[in-house]
Every structure is written in structure tokens, then in C-alpha cells.
Amino acid sequence: MGLFGRKKKQGKGTLDRASDNADQRHLIDFIKTRVGVEAYLEPKTTVTETTVMLIAHDGEWTRRRVDGPAGAFALGRKYNTPVYEVAKTGYPQRKRDYDARRKLEQQGRH
């Protein structure tokens, strides 16, 4: 295919791949190894499948694909983790504070 060939669609109607077992293992590990974790459901777009951002008490976060909103809420129920719809609540300030701290730390290393 040429330089500007099209990407094949991987998920159902997106250019992204679907959630897999590695995504689930990563999310579960994050929940089990951090304190005060909350889940923020991010809706499916034309580019990405449904994702969930897990945010710990200190603002540390991770993002992975899930099997739709039902998958995110099932994860929350199973691991007693609150799930919020980011489109309704936004992200907590502690996530932005964490990102700002990381940026300052990285600038100090250069």
C-alpha cells in the first residue's frame, strides 16, 4: 500500500484495537497496588475504544481499554472501586497536580 494508505479498523467502528487480557491485568494490578483508586470511564470515539483511567489517591494514573461501559462498571463492582463518567464529572484535581509535579521533575533532569 502507498505512503498514505488507510489503516484497517481494529475495533468495532474505531481505528483502535479492542481490550485484551493484558489491559485487564494491568488495571487489576494498579487497583491492588495503589490506595484510594477511582475509575473514570472515557467514552468510545471514532479513534479509540472505550477506556478507563484509574487515578490513585496521590494522582498517579493509568489508562487502558475496557469492554465498553459495562466492562468498566463490572471492574468497579468486582474490586470495590467507584466508577465515574468523565464526561459528567471531569478528572479530579489531584490528577492535574500529579501531572504538573511530573513535568517539573522531568524538566529538572534536563
CSV table of N, CA and C in Angstrom, one decimal:
chain,number,residue,atom,x,y,z
A,1,MET,N,0.8,-1.2,0.0
A,1,MET,CA,0.0,0.0,0.0
A,1,MET,C,0.9,1.2,0.0
A,2,GLY,N,0.4,2.3,-0.5
A,2,GLY,CA,1.2,3.6,-0.7
A,2,GLY,C,1.5,4.2,0.7
A,3,LEU,N,2.2,5.3,0.6
A,3,LEU,CA,2.6,6.0,1.8
A,3,LEU,C,1.4,6.5,2.6
A,4,PHE,N,0.3,6.9,2.0
A,4,PHE,CA,-0.9,7.4,2.7
A,4,PHE,C,-2.0,6.4,2.7
A,5,GLY,N,-1.6,5.1,2.8
A,5,GLY,CA,-2.7,4.0,2.8
A,5,GLY,C,-3.5,4.1,4.1
A,6,ARG,N,-4.7,3.6,4.0
A,6,ARG,CA,-5.6,3.6,5.1
A,6,ARG,C,-5.3,2.5,6.1
A,7,LYS,N,-5.5,2.9,7.4
A,7,LYS,CA,-5.4,1.9,8.5
A,7,LYS,C,-6.7,1.0,8.5
A,8,LYS,N,-6.5,-0.2,8.7
A,8,LYS,CA,-7.7,-1.1,8.9
A,8,LYS,C,-8.3,-0.9,10.2
A,9,LYS,N,-9.6,-0.9,10.3
A,9,LYS,CA,-10.3,-0.7,11.6
A,9,LYS,C,-10.1,-2.0,12.4
A,10,GLN,N,-9.7,-1.8,13.7
A,10,GLN,CA,-9.4,-2.9,14.5
A,10,GLN,C,-10.6,-3.2,15.5
A,11,GLY,N,-11.1,-2.2,16.1
A,11,GLY,CA,-12.3,-2.4,17.0
A,11,GLY,C,-13.6,-2.3,16.2
A,12,LYS,N,-14.7,-2.2,16.9
A,12,LYS,CA,-16.0,-2.1,16.3
A,12,LYS,C,-16.2,-0.7,15.9
A,13,GLY,N,-15.8,-0.3,14.8
A,13,GLY,CA,-16.1,1.1,14.3
A,13,GLY,C,-15.0,2.1,14.7
A,14,THR,N,-13.9,1.7,15.2
A,14,THR,CA,-12.8,2.6,15.5
A,14,THR,C,-11.5,2.2,14.8
A,15,LEU,N,-10.5,3.0,14.9
A,15,LEU,CA,-9.2,2.7,14.4
A,15,LEU,C,-8.3,2.0,15.4
A,16,ASP,N,-8.9,1.7,16.6
A,16,ASP,CA,-8.1,1.2,17.8
A,16,ASP,C,-8.4,-0.3,17.9
A,17,ARG,N,-7.6,-0.9,18.7
A,17,ARG,CA,-7.8,-2.4,19.0
A,17,ARG,C,-8.7,-2.5,20.2
A,18,ALA,N,-9.3,-3.7,20.3
A,18,ALA,CA,-10.2,-3.9,21.4
A,18,ALA,C,-9.4,-4.2,22.7
A,19,SER,N,-10.1,-4.2,23.8
A,19,SER,CA,-9.5,-4.5,25.1
A,19,SER,C,-9.0,-6.0,25.1
A,20,ASP,N,-8.0,-6.3,25.8
A,20,ASP,CA,-7.5,-7.7,25.9
A,20,ASP,C,-7.1,-8.0,27.3
A,21,ASN,N,-6.7,-9.2,27.5
A,21,ASN,CA,-6.3,-9.7,28.9
A,21,ASN,C,-5.2,-8.9,29.5
A,22,ALA,N,-4.3,-8.4,28.7
A,22,ALA,CA,-3.2,-7.6,29.3
A,22,ALA,C,-3.7,-6.3,29.8
A,23,ASP,N,-4.7,-5.7,29.1
A,23,ASP,CA,-5.3,-4.5,29.7
A,23,ASP,C,-5.9,-4.8,31.0
A,24,GLN,N,-6.7,-5.8,31.1
A,24,GLN,CA,-7.4,-6.2,32.3
A,24,GLN,C,-6.4,-6.4,33.5
A,25,ARG,N,-5.3,-7.2,33.2
A,25,ARG,CA,-4.3,-7.5,34.2
A,25,ARG,C,-3.7,-6.2,34.7
A,26,HIS,N,-3.4,-5.3,33.8
A,26,HIS,CA,-2.8,-4.0,34.2
A,26,HIS,C,-3.7,-3.2,35.1
A,27,LEU,N,-4.9,-3.1,34.8
A,27,LEU,CA,-5.9,-2.4,35.6
A,27,LEU,C,-6.0,-3.0,37.0
A,28,ILE,N,-6.2,-4.3,37.0
A,28,ILE,CA,-6.3,-5.0,38.3
A,28,ILE,C,-5.1,-4.8,39.1
A,29,ASP,N,-3.9,-4.9,38.5
A,29,ASP,CA,-2.7,-4.7,39.3
A,29,ASP,C,-2.6,-3.3,39.9
A,30,PHE,N,-3.0,-2.3,39.1
A,30,PHE,CA,-3.0,-0.9,39.5
A,30,PHE,C,-3.9,-0.8,40.7
A,31,ILE,N,-5.1,-1.3,40.6
A,31,ILE,CA,-6.1,-1.2,41.7
A,31,ILE,C,-5.5,-1.9,43.0
A,32,LYS,N,-4.9,-3.0,42.9
A,32,LYS,CA,-4.4,-3.8,44.0
A,32,LYS,C,-3.2,-3.2,44.6
A,33,THR,N,-2.4,-2.4,43.9
A,33,THR,CA,-1.2,-1.9,44.4
A,33,THR,C,-1.2,-0.4,44.8
A,34,ARG,N,-2.3,0.2,44.6
A,34,ARG,CA,-2.4,1.7,45.0
A,34,ARG,C,-3.6,1.8,46.0
A,35,VAL,N,-3.6,3.0,46.6
A,35,VAL,CA,-4.6,3.3,47.6
A,35,VAL,C,-5.5,4.4,47.0
A,36,GLY,N,-6.8,4.2,47.4
A,36,GLY,CA,-7.8,5.2,47.0
A,36,GLY,C,-8.1,5.4,45.5
A,37,VAL,N,-8.0,4.3,44.8
A,37,VAL,CA,-8.2,4.3,43.4
A,37,VAL,C,-9.7,4.5,43.0
A,38,GLU,N,-9.8,5.4,42.0
A,38,GLU,CA,-11.1,5.7,41.4
A,38,GLU,C,-11.0,5.5,39.9
A,39,ALA,N,-12.1,5.1,39.3
A,39,ALA,CA,-12.1,4.8,37.8
A,39,ALA,C,-12.9,5.9,37.1
A,40,TYR,N,-12.4,6.4,36.0
A,40,TYR,CA,-13.0,7.4,35.2
A,40,TYR,C,-13.2,6.8,33.8
A,41,LEU,N,-14.5,6.6,33.5
A,41,LEU,CA,-14.9,6.0,32.2
A,41,LEU,C,-14.8,7.0,31.1
A,42,GLU,N,-14.0,6.7,30.1
A,42,GLU,CA,-13.8,7.6,28.9
A,42,GLU,C,-14.6,7.0,27.7
A,43,PRO,N,-15.5,7.7,27.1
A,43,PRO,CA,-16.3,7.1,26.0
A,43,PRO,C,-15.5,6.7,24.8
A,44,LYS,N,-16.1,5.8,24.1
A,44,LYS,CA,-15.6,5.4,22.8
A,44,LYS,C,-15.6,6.5,21.8
A,45,THR,N,-14.6,6.7,21.0
A,45,THR,CA,-14.6,7.7,19.9
A,45,THR,C,-14.4,7.0,18.6
A,46,THR,N,-14.3,7.8,17.6
A,46,THR,CA,-14.0,7.3,16.2
A,46,THR,C,-12.6,6.8,16.1
A,47,VAL,N,-11.7,7.2,17.1
A,47,VAL,CA,-10.3,6.8,17.1
A,47,VAL,C,-10.0,5.7,18.1
A,48,THR,N,-10.6,5.8,19.3
A,48,THR,CA,-10.3,4.8,20.3
A,48,THR,C,-11.5,4.1,20.9
A,49,GLU,N,-11.3,2.9,21.3
A,49,GLU,CA,-12.3,2.1,22.0
A,49,GLU,C,-12.6,2.8,23.4
A,50,THR,N,-13.6,2.3,24.1
A,50,THR,CA,-13.9,2.8,25.4
A,50,THR,C,-12.7,2.5,26.3
A,51,THR,N,-12.3,3.5,27.1
A,51,THR,CA,-11.1,3.4,28.0
A,51,THR,C,-11.6,3.7,29.4
A,52,VAL,N,-10.7,3.3,30.4
A,52,VAL,CA,-10.9,3.8,31.7
A,52,VAL,C,-9.6,4.3,32.3
A,53,MET,N,-9.7,5.4,32.9
A,53,MET,CA,-8.5,6.0,33.6
A,53,MET,C,-8.6,5.7,35.1
A,54,LEU,N,-7.7,5.0,35.6
A,54,LEU,CA,-7.6,4.8,37.1
A,54,LEU,C,-6.7,5.8,37.7
A,55,ILE,N,-7.2,6.5,38.8
A,55,ILE,CA,-6.5,7.5,39.4
A,55,ILE,C,-6.4,7.2,40.9
A,56,ALA,N,-5.2,7.1,41.4
A,56,ALA,CA,-4.9,6.8,42.8
A,56,ALA,C,-5.0,8.0,43.7
A,57,HIS,N,-4.9,7.9,45.0
A,57,HIS,CA,-5.1,9.0,45.9
A,57,HIS,C,-4.1,10.1,45.7
A,58,ASP,N,-2.9,9.8,45.2
A,58,ASP,CA,-1.9,10.8,45.0
A,58,ASP,C,-1.9,11.4,43.6
A,59,GLY,N,-2.8,11.0,42.8
A,59,GLY,CA,-2.9,11.5,41.4
A,59,GLY,C,-2.3,10.6,40.4
A,60,GLU,N,-1.5,9.6,40.8
A,60,GLU,CA,-0.9,8.7,39.8
A,60,GLU,C,-2.0,8.1,39.0
A,61,TRP,N,-1.8,7.9,37.7
A,61,TRP,CA,-2.9,7.4,36.9
A,61,TRP,C,-2.4,6.4,35.8
A,62,THR,N,-3.3,5.7,35.3
A,62,THR,CA,-3.1,4.8,34.2
A,62,THR,C,-4.4,4.7,33.4
A,63,ARG,N,-4.2,4.4,32.1
A,63,ARG,CA,-5.4,4.3,31.2
A,63,ARG,C,-5.2,3.0,30.4
A,64,ARG,N,-6.3,2.3,30.2
A,64,ARG,CA,-6.4,1.1,29.4
A,64,ARG,C,-7.8,1.0,28.8
A,65,ARG,N,-7.8,0.2,27.8
A,65,ARG,CA,-9.1,-0.1,27.1
A,65,ARG,C,-9.9,-1.1,28.0
A,66,VAL,N,-11.2,-1.0,27.9
A,66,VAL,CA,-12.2,-1.9,28.6
A,66,VAL,C,-13.2,-2.3,27.6
A,67,ASP,N,-14.0,-3.3,28.0
A,67,ASP,CA,-15.0,-3.8,27.1
A,67,ASP,C,-16.3,-3.0,27.3
A,68,GLY,N,-16.2,-1.8,26.9
A,68,GLY,CA,-17.4,-0.9,27.0
A,68,GLY,C,-17.7,-0.4,28.4
A,69,PRO,N,-18.7,0.4,28.5
A,69,PRO,CA,-19.1,0.9,29.9
A,69,PRO,C,-19.4,-0.3,30.8
A,70,ALA,N,-20.0,-1.3,30.3
A,70,ALA,CA,-20.3,-2.5,31.2
A,70,ALA,C,-19.1,-3.1,31.8
A,71,GLY,N,-18.0,-3.1,31.0
A,71,GLY,CA,-16.7,-3.7,31.4
A,71,GLY,C,-16.1,-2.8,32.5
A,72,ALA,N,-16.3,-1.5,32.4
A,72,ALA,CA,-15.7,-0.6,33.4
A,72,ALA,C,-16.5,-0.7,34.7
A,73,PHE,N,-17.8,-0.8,34.6
A,73,PHE,CA,-18.6,-0.9,35.8
A,73,PHE,C,-18.5,-2.3,36.5
A,74,ALA,N,-18.3,-3.3,35.7
A,74,ALA,CA,-18.1,-4.6,36.3
A,74,ALA,C,-16.7,-4.7,37.0
A,75,LEU,N,-15.7,-4.0,36.5
A,75,LEU,CA,-14.4,-4.0,37.2
A,75,LEU,C,-14.5,-3.2,38.5
A,76,GLY,N,-15.3,-2.1,38.4
A,76,GLY,CA,-15.5,-1.3,39.7
A,76,GLY,C,-16.2,-2.2,40.7
A,77,ARG,N,-17.3,-2.9,40.3
A,77,ARG,CA,-18.0,-3.7,41.3
A,77,ARG,C,-17.1,-4.8,41.9
A,78,LYS,N,-16.4,-5.5,41.0
A,78,LYS,CA,-15.6,-6.6,41.5
A,78,LYS,C,-14.5,-6.2,42.5
A,79,TYR,N,-13.9,-5.0,42.2
A,79,TYR,CA,-12.8,-4.5,43.1
A,79,TYR,C,-13.1,-3.3,44.0
A,80,ASN,N,-14.4,-3.1,44.2
A,80,ASN,CA,-14.9,-2.1,45.1
A,80,ASN,C,-14.3,-0.7,44.8
A,81,THR,N,-14.3,-0.4,43.5
A,81,THR,CA,-13.7,0.9,43.0
A,81,THR,C,-14.8,1.7,42.4
A,82,PRO,N,-15.0,3.0,42.9
A,82,PRO,CA,-16.0,3.8,42.3
A,82,PRO,C,-15.7,4.1,40.8
A,83,VAL,N,-16.7,4.2,40.0
A,83,VAL,CA,-16.6,4.5,38.6
A,83,VAL,C,-17.4,5.7,38.3
A,84,TYR,N,-16.7,6.7,37.7
A,84,TYR,CA,-17.4,7.9,37.3
A,84,TYR,C,-17.3,8.1,35.8
A,85,GLU,N,-18.3,8.7,35.2
A,85,GLU,CA,-18.2,9.0,33.8
A,85,GLU,C,-17.5,10.4,33.6
A,86,VAL,N,-16.4,10.4,33.0
A,86,VAL,CA,-15.5,11.6,32.9
A,86,VAL,C,-16.3,12.7,32.2
A,87,ALA,N,-17.2,12.4,31.2
A,87,ALA,CA,-17.9,13.4,30.5
A,87,ALA,C,-18.8,14.2,31.5
A,88,LYS,N,-19.2,13.6,32.6
A,88,LYS,CA,-20.1,14.2,33.5
A,88,LYS,C,-19.3,14.9,34.7
A,89,THR,N,-18.2,14.2,35.1
A,89,THR,CA,-17.5,14.7,36.3
A,89,THR,C,-16.2,15.4,36.0
A,90,GLY,N,-15.6,15.2,34.9
A,90,GLY,CA,-14.2,15.7,34.6
A,90,GLY,C,-13.3,14.8,35.5
A,91,TYR,N,-12.0,15.2,35.3
A,91,TYR,CA,-10.9,14.5,36.1
A,91,TYR,C,-10.7,15.2,37.4
A,92,PRO,N,-10.3,14.5,38.5
A,92,PRO,CA,-10.0,15.2,39.7
A,92,PRO,C,-8.8,16.1,39.7
A,93,GLN,N,-8.7,17.1,40.5
A,93,GLN,CA,-7.6,18.0,40.6
A,93,GLN,C,-6.3,17.3,40.9
A,94,ARG,N,-6.4,16.2,41.7
A,94,ARG,CA,-5.2,15.5,42.1
A,94,ARG,C,-4.4,14.9,40.9
A,95,LYS,N,-5.2,14.6,39.8
A,95,LYS,CA,-4.5,14.1,38.6
A,95,LYS,C,-3.7,15.2,37.9
A,96,ARG,N,-4.3,16.4,37.8
A,96,ARG,CA,-3.6,17.5,37.2
A,96,ARG,C,-2.4,17.9,38.0
A,97,ASP,N,-2.6,17.9,39.3
A,97,ASP,CA,-1.4,18.2,40.2
A,97,ASP,C,-0.3,17.2,40.0
A,98,TYR,N,-0.6,15.9,39.9
A,98,TYR,CA,0.4,14.9,39.7
A,98,TYR,C,1.1,15.1,38.4
A,99,ASP,N,0.3,15.4,37.3
A,99,ASP,CA,1.0,15.7,36.0
A,99,ASP,C,1.9,16.9,36.1
A,100,ALA,N,1.5,17.9,36.8
A,100,ALA,CA,2.3,19.1,36.9
A,100,ALA,C,3.6,18.8,37.7
A,101,ARG,N,3.5,18.0,38.8
A,101,ARG,CA,4.7,17.6,39.5
A,101,ARG,C,5.7,16.8,38.6
A,102,ARG,N,5.1,15.8,37.9
A,102,ARG,CA,6.0,15.0,37.0
A,102,ARG,C,6.7,15.9,35.9
A,103,LYS,N,6.0,16.9,35.4
A,103,LYS,CA,6.5,17.8,34.4
A,103,LYS,C,7.7,18.5,35.0
A,104,LEU,N,7.5,19.1,36.2
A,104,LEU,CA,8.6,19.8,36.9
A,104,LEU,C,9.8,18.9,37.2
A,105,GLU,N,9.5,17.6,37.6
A,105,GLU,CA,10.6,16.7,37.8
A,105,GLU,C,11.4,16.4,36.6
A,106,GLN,N,10.7,16.2,35.5
A,106,GLN,CA,11.4,15.9,34.2
A,106,GLN,C,12.2,17.1,33.7
A,107,GLN,N,11.7,18.3,33.9
A,107,GLN,CA,12.4,19.5,33.5
A,107,GLN,C,13.7,19.6,34.3
A,108,GLY,N,13.6,19.2,35.6
A,108,GLY,CA,14.8,19.3,36.4
A,108,GLY,C,15.9,18.4,36.1
A,109,ARG,N,15.6,17.3,35.4
A,109,ARG,CA,16.5,16.3,35.0
A,109,ARG,C,17.3,16.7,33.7
A,110,HIS,N,16.8,17.7,33.0
A,110,HIS,CA,17.5,18.0,31.7
A,110,HIS,C,18.4,19.2,31.9
